[in-house]
Amino acid sequence: SQTIHQWPATLVQPVGSPLSLECTVEGTSNPNLYWYRQAAGRGLQLLFYSVGIGQISSEVPQNLSASRPQDRQFILSSKKLLLSDSGFYLCAWSIKGEKLFFGSGTQLSVL
Amino acid sequence: AQTVTQSQPEMSVQEAETVTLSCTYDTSESDYYLFWYKQPPSRQMILVIRQEAYKQQNATENRFSVNFQKAAKSFSLKISDSQLGDAAMYFCALNNNDMRFGAGTRLTVKP
């Protein structure tokens, strides 16, 4: 069966520090991969999505970047965090047209 | 670019009654998929219902059904016999590789 792992669950980082959030998928091949950010009480903002290794589409110009070094690995990074980067980050995967399978999320607080 | 609009930030329904949540979208694609997701306070994303754009028949899942109007680009969710456990944030989503979500509707169920 397919599973998705996202870690850590919570993270507190100082302003200006780097960030690396990792997401891995098991039990499927060549999935579409996604990173979303959700502010408290708000909707899901699509940050990045990938339809294959090395293929990254960026939706919002920002302080973040994403990479897909392996078929089932998706990494969200920042060189220097800003206060505005705080939020709930969700990784997800799908096969085109099918539903998204979500990770459990990472609550990032930048102080 | 694809967009999804939910014009009702909050809705309220009496237990056992019926409520309809609205969603409109915009896409230039002819082949796409539409979804409704539920997000309870746990922040877990739960698929409620899925609709393929090429199918004219409206999708149903037990107490949940949709009114899909392709020409009008409208995709509303009807919840019948509302239960206390239906209280949550509901998100409409459009998928054609890049899964985009609306801003959400917070549904309250009154006993």
JSON list of N, CA and C in Angstrom, two decimals, chain B residues 11 15 32 65 67 82:
[
{"chain": "B", "resi": 11, "resn": "MET", "atom": "N", "xyz": [-20.59, 28.90, 6.80]},
{"chain": "B", "resi": 11, "resn": "MET", "atom": "CA", "xyz": [-21.97, 28.45, 6.62]},
{"chain": "B", "resi": 11, "resn": "MET", "atom": "C", "xyz": [-22.39, 27.73, 7.90]},
{"chain": "B", "resi": 15, "resn": "GLU", "atom": "N", "xyz": [-28.66, 20.50, 12.56]},
{"chain": "B", "resi": 15, "resn": "GLU", "atom": "CA", "xyz": [-28.51, 19.05, 12.48]},
{"chain": "B", "resi": 15, "resn": "GLU", "atom": "C", "xyz": [-29.72, 18.44, 11.78]},
{"chain": "B", "resi": 32, "resn": "TYR", "atom": "N", "xyz": [-10.13, 17.55, -16.73]},
{"chain": "B", "resi": 32, "resn": "TYR", "atom": "CA", "xyz": [-9.68, 17.89, -15.37]},
{"chain": "B", "resi": 32, "resn": "TYR", "atom": "C", "xyz": [-10.57, 17.16, -14.37]},
{"chain": "B", "resi": 65, "resn": "SER", "atom": "N", "xyz": [-23.37, 14.89, -2.19]},
{"chain": "B", "resi": 65, "resn": "SER", "atom": "CA", "xyz": [-23.56, 14.89, -3.64]},
{"chain": "B", "resi": 65, "resn": "SER", "atom": "C", "xyz": [-23.11, 16.23, -4.18]},
{"chain": "B", "resi": 67, "resn": "ASN", "atom": "N", "xyz": [-23.38, 19.17, -7.52]},
{"chain": "B", "resi": 67, "resn": "ASN", "atom": "CA", "xyz": [-24.08, 19.70, -8.69]},
{"chain": "B", "resi": 67, "resn": "ASN", "atom": "C", "xyz": [-22.99, 20.28, -9.59]},
{"chain": "B", "resi": 82, "resn": "SER", "atom": "N", "xyz": [-27.47, 16.56, 7.74]},
{"chain": "B", "resi": 82, "resn": "SER", "atom": "CA", "xyz": [-26.21, 17.00, 8.37]},
{"chain": "B", "resi": 82, "resn": "SER", "atom": "C", "xyz": [-26.03, 16.42, 9.77]}
]
